[in-house]
PDB file of C-alpha atoms in Angstrom:
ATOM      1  CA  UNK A   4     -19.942 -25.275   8.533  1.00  0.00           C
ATOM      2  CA  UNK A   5     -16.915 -22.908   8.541  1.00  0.00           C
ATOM      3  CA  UNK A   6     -16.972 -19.027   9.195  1.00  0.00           C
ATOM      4  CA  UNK A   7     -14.287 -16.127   9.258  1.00  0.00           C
ATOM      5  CA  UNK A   8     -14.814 -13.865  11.406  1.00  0.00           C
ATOM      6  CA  UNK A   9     -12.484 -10.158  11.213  1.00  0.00           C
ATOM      7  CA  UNK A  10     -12.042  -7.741  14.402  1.00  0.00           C
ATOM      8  CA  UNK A  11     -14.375  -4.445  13.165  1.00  0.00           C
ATOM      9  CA  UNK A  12     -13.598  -1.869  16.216  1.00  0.00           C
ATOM     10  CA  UNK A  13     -14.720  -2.696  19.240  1.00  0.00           C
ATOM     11  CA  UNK A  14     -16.751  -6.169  17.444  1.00  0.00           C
ATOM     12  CA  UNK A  15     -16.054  -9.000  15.830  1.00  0.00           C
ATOM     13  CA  UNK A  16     -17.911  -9.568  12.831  1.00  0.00           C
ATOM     14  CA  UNK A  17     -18.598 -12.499  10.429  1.00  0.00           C
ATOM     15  CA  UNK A  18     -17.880 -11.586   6.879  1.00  0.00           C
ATOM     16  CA  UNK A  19     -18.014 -14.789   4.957  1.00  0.00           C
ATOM     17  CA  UNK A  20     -19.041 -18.762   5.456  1.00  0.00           C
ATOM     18  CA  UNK A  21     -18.803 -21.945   4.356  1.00  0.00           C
ATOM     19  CA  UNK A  22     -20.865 -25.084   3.814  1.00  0.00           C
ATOM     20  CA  UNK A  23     -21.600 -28.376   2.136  1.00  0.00           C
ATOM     21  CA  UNK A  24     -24.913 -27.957   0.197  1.00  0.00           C
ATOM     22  CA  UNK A  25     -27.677 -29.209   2.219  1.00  0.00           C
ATOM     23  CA  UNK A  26     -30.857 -26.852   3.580  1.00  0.00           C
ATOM     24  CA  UNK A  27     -30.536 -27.656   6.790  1.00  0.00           C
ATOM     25  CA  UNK A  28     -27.736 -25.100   6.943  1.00  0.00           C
ATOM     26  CA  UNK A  29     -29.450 -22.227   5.622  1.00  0.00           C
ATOM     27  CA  UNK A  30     -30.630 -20.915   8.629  1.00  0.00           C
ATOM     28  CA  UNK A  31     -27.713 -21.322  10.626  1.00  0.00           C
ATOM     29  CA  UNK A  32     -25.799 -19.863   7.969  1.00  0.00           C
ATOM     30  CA  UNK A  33     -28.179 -16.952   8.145  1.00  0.00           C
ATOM     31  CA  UNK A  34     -27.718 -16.599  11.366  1.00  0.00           C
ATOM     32  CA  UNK A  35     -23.959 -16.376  11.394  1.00  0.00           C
ATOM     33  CA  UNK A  36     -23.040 -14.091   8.440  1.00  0.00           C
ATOM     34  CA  UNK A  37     -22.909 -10.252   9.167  1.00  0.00           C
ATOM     35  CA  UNK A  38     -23.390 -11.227  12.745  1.00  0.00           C
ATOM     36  CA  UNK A  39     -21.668  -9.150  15.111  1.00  0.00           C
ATOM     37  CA  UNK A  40     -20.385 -10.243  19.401  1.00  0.00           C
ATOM     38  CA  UNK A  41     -18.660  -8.402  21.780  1.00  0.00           C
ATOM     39  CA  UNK A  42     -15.301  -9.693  23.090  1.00  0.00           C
ATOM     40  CA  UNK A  43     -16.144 -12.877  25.484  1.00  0.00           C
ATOM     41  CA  UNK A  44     -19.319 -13.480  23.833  1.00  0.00           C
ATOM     42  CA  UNK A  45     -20.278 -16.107  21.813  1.00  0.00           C
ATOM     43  CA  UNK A  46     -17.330 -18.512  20.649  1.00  0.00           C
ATOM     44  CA  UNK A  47     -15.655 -16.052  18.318  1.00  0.00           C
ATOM     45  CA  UNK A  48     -15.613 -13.684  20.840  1.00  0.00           C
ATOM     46  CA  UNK A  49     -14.437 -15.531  23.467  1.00  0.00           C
ATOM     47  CA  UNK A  50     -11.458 -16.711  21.177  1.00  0.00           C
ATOM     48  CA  UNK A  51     -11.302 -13.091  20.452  1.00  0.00           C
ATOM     49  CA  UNK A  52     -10.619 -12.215  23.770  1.00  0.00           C
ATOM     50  CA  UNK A  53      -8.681 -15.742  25.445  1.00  0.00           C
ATOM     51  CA  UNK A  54      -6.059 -15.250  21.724  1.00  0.00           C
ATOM     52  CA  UNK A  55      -6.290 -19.193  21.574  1.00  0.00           C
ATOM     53  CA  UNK A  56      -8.149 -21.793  20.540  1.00  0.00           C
ATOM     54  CA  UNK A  57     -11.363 -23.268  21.947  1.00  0.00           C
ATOM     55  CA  UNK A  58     -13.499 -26.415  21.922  1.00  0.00           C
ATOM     56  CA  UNK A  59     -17.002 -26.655  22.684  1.00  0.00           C
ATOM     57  CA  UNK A  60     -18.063 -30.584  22.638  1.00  0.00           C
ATOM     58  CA  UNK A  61     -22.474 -29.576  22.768  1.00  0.00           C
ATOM     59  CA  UNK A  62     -23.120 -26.560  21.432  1.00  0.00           C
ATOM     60  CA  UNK A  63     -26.784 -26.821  22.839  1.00  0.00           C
ATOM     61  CA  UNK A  64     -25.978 -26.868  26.279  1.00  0.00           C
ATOM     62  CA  UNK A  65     -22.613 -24.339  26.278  1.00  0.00           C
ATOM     63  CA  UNK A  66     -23.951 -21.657  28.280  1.00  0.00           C
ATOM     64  CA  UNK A  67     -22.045 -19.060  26.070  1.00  0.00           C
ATOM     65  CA  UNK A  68     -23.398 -19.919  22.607  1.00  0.00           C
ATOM     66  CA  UNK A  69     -26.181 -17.365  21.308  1.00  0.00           C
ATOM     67  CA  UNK A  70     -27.093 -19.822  18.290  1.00  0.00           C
ATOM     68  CA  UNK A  71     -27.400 -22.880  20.073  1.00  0.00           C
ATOM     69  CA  UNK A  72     -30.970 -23.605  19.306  1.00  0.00           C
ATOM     70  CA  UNK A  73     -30.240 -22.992  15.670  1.00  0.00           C
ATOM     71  CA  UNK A  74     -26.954 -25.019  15.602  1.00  0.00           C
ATOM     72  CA  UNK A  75     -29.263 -27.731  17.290  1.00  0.00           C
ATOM     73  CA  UNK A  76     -32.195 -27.125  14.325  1.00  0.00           C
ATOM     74  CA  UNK A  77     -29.248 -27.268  12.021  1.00  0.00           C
ATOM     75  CA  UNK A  78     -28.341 -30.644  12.900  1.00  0.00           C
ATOM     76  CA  UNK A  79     -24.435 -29.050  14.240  1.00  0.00           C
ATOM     77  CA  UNK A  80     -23.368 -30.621  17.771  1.00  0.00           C
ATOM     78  CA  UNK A  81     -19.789 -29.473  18.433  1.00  0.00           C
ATOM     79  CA  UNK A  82     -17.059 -27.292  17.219  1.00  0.00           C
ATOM     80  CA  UNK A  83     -14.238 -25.280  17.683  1.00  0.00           C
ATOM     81  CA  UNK A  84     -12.422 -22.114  16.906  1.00  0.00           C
ATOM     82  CA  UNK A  85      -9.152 -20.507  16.574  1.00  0.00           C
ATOM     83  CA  UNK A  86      -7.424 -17.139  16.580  1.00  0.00           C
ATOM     84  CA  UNK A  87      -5.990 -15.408  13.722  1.00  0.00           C
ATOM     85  CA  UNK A  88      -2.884 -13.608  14.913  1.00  0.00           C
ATOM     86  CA  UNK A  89       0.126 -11.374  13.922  1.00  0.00           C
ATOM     87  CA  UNK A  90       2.447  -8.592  14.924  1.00  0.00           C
ATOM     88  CA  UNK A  91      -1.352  -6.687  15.889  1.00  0.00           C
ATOM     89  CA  UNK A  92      -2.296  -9.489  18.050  1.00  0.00           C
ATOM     90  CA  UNK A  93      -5.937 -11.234  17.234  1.00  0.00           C
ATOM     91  CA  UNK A  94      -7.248  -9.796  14.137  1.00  0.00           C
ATOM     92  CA  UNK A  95     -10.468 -12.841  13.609  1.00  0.00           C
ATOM     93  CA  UNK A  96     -11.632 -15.619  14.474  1.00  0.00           C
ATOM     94  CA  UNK A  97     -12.241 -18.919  12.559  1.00  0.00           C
ATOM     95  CA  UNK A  98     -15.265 -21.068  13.476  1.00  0.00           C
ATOM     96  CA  UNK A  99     -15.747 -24.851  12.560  1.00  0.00           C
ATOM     97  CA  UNK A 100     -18.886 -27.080  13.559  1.00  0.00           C
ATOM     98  CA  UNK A 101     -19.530 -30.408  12.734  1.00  0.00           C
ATOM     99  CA  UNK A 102     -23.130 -32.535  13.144  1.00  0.00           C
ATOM    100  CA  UNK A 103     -21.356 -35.339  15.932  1.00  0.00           C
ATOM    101  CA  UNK A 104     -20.307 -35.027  19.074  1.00  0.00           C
ATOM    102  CA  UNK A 105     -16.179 -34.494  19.452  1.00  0.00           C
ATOM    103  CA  UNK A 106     -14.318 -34.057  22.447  1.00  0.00           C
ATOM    104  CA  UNK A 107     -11.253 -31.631  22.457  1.00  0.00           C
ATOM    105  CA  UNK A 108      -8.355 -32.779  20.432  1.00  0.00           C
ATOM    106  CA  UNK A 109      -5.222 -31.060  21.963  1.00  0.00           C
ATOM    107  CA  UNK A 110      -3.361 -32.266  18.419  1.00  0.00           C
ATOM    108  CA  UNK A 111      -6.349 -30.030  16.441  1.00  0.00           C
ATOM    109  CA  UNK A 112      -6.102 -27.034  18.393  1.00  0.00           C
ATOM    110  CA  UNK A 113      -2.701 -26.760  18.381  1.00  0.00           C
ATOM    111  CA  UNK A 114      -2.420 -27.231  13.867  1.00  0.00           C
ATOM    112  CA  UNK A 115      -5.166 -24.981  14.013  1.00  0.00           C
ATOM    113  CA  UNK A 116      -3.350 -22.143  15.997  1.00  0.00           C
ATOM    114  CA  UNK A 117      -0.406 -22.948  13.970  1.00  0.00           C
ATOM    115  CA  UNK A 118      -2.607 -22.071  10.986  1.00  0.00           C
ATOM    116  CA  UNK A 119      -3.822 -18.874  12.297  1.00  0.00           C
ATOM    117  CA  UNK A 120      -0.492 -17.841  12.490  1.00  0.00           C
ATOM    118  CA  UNK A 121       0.015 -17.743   9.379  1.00  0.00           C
ATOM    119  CA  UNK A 122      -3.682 -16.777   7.628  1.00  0.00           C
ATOM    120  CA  UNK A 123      -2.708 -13.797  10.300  1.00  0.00           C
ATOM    121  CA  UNK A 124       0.417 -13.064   8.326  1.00  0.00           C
ATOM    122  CA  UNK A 125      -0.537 -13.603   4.813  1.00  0.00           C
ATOM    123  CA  UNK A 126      -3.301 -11.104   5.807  1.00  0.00           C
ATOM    124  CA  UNK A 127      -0.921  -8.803   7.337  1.00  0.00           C
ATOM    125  CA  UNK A 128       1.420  -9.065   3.887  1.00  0.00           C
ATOM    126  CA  UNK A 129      -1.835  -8.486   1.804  1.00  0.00           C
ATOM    127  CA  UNK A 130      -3.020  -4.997   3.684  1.00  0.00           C
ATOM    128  CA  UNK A 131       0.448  -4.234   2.999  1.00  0.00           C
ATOM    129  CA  UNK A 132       0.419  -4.484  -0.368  1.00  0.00           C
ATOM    130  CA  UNK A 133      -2.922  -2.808  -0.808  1.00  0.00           C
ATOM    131  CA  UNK A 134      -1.685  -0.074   0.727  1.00  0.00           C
ATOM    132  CA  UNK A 135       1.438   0.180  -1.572  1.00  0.00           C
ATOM    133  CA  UNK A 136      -0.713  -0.227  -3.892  1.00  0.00           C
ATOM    134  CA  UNK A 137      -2.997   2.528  -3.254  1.00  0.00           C
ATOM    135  CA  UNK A 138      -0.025   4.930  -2.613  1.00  0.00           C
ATOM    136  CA  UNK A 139       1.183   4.324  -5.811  1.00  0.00           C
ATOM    137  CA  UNK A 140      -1.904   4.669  -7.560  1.00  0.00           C
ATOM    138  CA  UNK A 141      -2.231   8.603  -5.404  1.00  0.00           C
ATOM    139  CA  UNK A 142       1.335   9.223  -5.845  1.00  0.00           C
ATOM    140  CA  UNK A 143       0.878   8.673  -9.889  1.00  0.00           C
ATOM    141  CA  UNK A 144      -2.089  10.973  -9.836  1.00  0.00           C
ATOM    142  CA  UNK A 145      -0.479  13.322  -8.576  1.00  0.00           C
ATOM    143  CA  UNK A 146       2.636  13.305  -9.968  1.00  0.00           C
ATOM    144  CA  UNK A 147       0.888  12.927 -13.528  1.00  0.00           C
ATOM    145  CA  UNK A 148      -1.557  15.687 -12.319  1.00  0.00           C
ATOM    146  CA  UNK A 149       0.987  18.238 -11.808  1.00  0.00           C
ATOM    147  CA  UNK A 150       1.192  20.989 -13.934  1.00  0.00           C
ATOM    148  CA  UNK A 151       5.024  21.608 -13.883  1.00  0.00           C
ATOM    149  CA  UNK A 152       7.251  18.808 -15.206  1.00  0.00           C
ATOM    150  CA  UNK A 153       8.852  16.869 -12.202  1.00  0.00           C
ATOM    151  CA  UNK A 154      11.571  14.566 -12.999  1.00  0.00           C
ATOM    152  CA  UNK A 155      13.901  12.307 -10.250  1.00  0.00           C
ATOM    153  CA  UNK A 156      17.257  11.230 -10.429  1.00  0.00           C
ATOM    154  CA  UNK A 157      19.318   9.037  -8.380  1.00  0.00           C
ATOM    155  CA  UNK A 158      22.476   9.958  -6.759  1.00  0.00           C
ATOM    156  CA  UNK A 159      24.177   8.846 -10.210  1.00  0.00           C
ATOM    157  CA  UNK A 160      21.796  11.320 -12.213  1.00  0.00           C
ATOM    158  CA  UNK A 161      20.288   8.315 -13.598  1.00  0.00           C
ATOM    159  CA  UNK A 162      16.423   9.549 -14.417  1.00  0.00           C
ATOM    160  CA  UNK A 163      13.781   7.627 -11.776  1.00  0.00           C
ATOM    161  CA  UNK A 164      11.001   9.652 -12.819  1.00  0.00           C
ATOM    162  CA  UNK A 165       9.717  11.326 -15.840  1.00  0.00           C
ATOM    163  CA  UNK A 166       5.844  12.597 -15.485  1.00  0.00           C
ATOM    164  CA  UNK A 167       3.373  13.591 -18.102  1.00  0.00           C
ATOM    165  CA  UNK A 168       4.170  16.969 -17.762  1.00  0.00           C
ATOM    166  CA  UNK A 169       8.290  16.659 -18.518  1.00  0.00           C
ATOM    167  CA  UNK A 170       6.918  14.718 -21.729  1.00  0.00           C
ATOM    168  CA  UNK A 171       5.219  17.188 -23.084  1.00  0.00           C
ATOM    169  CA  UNK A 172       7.965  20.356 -22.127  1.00  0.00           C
ATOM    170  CA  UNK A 173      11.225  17.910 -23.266  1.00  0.00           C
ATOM    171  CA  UNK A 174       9.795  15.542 -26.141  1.00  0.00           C
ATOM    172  CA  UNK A 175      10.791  12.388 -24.615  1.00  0.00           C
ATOM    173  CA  UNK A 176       8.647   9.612 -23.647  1.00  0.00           C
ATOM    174  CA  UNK A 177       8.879   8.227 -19.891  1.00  0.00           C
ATOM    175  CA  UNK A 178       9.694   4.801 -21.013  1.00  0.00           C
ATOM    176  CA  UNK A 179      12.572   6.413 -22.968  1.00  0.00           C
ATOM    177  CA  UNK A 180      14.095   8.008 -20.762  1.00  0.00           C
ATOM    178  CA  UNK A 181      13.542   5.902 -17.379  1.00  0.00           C
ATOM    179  CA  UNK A 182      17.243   4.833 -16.358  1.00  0.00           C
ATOM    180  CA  UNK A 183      19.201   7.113 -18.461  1.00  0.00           C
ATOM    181  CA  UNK A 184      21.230  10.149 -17.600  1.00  0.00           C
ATOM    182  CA  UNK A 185      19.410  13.118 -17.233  1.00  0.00           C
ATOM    183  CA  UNK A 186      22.277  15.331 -18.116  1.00  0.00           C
ATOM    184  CA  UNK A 187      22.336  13.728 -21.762  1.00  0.00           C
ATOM    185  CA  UNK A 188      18.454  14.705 -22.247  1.00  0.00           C
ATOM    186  CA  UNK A 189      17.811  18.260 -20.598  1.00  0.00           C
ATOM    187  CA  UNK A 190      20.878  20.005 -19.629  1.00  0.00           C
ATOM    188  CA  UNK A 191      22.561  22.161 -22.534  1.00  0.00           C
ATOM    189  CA  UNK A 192      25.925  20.777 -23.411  1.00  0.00           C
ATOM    190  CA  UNK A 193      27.496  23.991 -22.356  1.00  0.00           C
ATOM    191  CA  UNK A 194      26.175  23.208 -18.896  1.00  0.00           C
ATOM    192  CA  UNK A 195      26.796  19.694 -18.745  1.00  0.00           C
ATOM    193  CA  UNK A 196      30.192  19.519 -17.216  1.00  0.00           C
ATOM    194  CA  UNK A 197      28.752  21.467 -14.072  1.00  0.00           C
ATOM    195  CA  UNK A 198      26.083  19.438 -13.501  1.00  0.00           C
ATOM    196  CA  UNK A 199      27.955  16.291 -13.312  1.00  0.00           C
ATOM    197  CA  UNK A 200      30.274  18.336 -11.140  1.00  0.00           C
ATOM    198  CA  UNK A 201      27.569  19.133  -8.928  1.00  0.00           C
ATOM    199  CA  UNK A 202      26.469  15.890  -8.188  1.00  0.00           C
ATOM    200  CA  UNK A 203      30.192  14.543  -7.510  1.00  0.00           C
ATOM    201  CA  UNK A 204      30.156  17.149  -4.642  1.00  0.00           C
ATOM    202  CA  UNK A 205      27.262  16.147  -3.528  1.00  0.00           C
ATOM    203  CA  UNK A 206      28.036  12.565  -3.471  1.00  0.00           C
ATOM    204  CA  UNK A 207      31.177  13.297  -1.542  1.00  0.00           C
ATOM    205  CA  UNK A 208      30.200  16.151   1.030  1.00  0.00           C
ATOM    206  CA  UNK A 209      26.323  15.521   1.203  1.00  0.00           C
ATOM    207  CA  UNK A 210      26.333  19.757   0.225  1.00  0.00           C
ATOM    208  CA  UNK A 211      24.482  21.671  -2.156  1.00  0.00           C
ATOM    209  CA  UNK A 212      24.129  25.322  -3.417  1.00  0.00           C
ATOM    210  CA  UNK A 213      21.418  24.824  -5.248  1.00  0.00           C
ATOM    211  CA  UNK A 214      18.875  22.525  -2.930  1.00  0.00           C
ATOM    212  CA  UNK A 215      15.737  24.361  -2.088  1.00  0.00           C
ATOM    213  CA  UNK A 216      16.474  27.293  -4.486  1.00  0.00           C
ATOM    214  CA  UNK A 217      14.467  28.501  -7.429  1.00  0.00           C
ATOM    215  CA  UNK A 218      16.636  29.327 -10.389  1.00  0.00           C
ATOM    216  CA  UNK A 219      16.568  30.191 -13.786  1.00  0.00           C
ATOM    217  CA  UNK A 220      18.870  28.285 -16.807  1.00  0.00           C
ATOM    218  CA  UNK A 221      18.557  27.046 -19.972  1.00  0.00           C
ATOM    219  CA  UNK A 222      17.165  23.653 -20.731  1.00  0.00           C
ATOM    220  CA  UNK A 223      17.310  21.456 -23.986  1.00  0.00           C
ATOM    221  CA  UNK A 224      14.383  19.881 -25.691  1.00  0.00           C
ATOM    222  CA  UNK A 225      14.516  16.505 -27.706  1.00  0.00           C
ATOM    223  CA  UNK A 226      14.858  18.505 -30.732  1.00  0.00           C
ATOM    224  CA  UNK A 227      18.085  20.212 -29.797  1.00  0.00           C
ATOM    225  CA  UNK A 228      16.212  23.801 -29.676  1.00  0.00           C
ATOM    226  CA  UNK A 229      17.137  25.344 -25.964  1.00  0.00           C
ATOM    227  CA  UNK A 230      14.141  27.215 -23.889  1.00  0.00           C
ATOM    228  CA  UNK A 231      14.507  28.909 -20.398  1.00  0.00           C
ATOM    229  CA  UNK A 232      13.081  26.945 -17.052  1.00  0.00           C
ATOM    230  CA  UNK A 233      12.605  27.726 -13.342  1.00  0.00           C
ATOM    231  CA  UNK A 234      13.992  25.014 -12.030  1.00  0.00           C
ATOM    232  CA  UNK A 235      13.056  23.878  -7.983  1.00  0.00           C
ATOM    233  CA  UNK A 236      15.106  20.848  -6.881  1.00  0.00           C
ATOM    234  CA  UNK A 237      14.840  19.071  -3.437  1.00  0.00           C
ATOM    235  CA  UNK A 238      16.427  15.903  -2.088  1.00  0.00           C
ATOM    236  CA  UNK A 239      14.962  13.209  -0.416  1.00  0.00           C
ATOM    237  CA  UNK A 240      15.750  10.713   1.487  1.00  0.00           C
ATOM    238  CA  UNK A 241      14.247   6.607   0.006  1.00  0.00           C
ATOM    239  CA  UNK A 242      15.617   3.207  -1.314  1.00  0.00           C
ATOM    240  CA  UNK A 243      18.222   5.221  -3.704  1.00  0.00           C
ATOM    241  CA  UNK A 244      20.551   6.745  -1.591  1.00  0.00           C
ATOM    242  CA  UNK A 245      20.588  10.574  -2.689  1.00  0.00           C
ATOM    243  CA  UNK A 246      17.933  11.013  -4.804  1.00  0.00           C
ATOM    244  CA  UNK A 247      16.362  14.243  -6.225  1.00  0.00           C
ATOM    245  CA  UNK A 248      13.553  15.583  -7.540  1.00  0.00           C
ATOM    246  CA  UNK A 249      13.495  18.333  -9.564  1.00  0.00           C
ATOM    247  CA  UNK A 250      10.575  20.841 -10.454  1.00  0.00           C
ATOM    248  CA  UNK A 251      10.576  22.738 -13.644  1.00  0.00           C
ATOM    249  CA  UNK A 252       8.390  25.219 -15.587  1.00  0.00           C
ATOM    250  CA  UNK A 253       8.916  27.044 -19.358  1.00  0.00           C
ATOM    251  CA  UNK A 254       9.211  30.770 -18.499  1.00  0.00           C
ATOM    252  CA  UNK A 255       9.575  31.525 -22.008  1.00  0.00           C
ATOM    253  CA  UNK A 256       6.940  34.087 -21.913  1.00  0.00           C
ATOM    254  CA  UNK A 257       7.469  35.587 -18.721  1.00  0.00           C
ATOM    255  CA  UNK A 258      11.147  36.354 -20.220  1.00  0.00           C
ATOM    256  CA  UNK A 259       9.651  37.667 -22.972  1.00  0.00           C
ATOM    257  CA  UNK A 260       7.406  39.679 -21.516  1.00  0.00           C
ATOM    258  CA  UNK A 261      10.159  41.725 -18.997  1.00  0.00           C
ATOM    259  CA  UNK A 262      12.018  42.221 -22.453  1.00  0.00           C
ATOM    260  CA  UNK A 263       8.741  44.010 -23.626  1.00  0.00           C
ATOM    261  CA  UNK A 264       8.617  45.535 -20.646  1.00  0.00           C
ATOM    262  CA  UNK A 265      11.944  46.753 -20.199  1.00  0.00           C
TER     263      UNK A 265
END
């Protein structure tokens, strides 16, 4: 019989087992999975606590085994455990019995902390990447969510991000545009020249006029036909050195209602 156990707060809990097929186990088994222990009690939590490996030759007689009498109904005489470790310290416990009688074997104990080391760290790499994975999942959501059209560039002007609504205000597809320069797609060709301008002096003197202020220019659609925007654009710092988002909104209307107005 094998069992994982994971540190849950201020317990360590058994969330899954193993076995061989045979009945015998079931209860011992039963006992084991979803069970909880304290640090120093039992042998997961004493491994737990001691961050190394431990060997208990009779299980029935250890004085610090809650499930002896089942282990002993279970046909299970010894076993032995070992910490899972990485940059956190401890984070489970890994339980193995077996039906003889086996004294400590220094040569075990020491593969079997080796191997903890690195279930610790493959575990470590794989909350990692389920928590990239869930921030890119929120940051789509919202990007995609967002009413105005947000679109990156990198310090080049080379497009990084194109959401939903940019699509629908500019006529070109994300997959389109992803890599190209964003001058070519949005910015008149009367106002071209500036922008790449723009970014040259930003590339060289790390300033900007424009950062963190809400103008008002014209902006090109796929089609060639021009259309006033608010435009919002803000730096950040990531992987791309200098890169930029930009927010944007059609204020067609709003233009063309102060011209009523007026």
């Amino acid at each position: 019989c094998t069992s994982l156990w994971i540190v849950d707060g201020e317990v360590i809990r058994c969330v899954q087992t193993w076995s061989i097929p045979d009945r015998r186990f079931e209860a011992f088994v039963a006992a084991t999975l979803g069970r909880a222990f304290q640090p120093g009690q039992g042998l997961p939590g004493r491994v737990w606590q001691g961050h190394e490996p431990l060997w208990i030759g009779s299980l029935i007689t250890d004085a610090n085994f809650p499930r002896g009498a089942i282990a002993r109904d279970a046909g299970l005489a010894s076993g032995f455990a070992f910490p899972i470790t990485n940059r956190s310290g401890t984070v489970g416990v890994i339980e193995c019995f077996s039906a003889g009688h086996q004294e400590a074997d220094a040569d075990v104990l020491a593969l079997a902390e080796l191997l903890g080391t690195q279930i610790g760290q493959f575990l470590e790499r794989l909350t990692v990447e389920r928590r990239i994975e869930q921030n890119e999942r929120r940051y789509a959501a919202i990007v995609n969510g967002a009413l105005d059209a947000i679109i990156a560039v990198d310090a080049q002007g080379r497009v990084t991000e194109f959401n939903r609504a940019a699509e629908q205000l500019f006529g070109h597809s994300r997959e389109a545009v992803l890599g190209m320069e964003m001058a070519e797609l949005i910015i008149p060709p009367s106002m071209r020249a500036a922008h790449r301008e723009g970014l040259r002096r930003q590339r060289e003197s790390g300033e900007s006029r424009i950062l963190g202020q809400r103008l008002e220019l014209r902006a090109c659609h796929r089609d060639g036909s021009e259309f006033p925007v608010e435009l919002t654009i803000t730096k950040f710092d990531g992987p791309a050195d200098g890169a930029f988002v930009g927010f944007l909104r059609d204020i067609t209307d709003r233009q063309r209602h102060a011209e009523e107005r007026d």
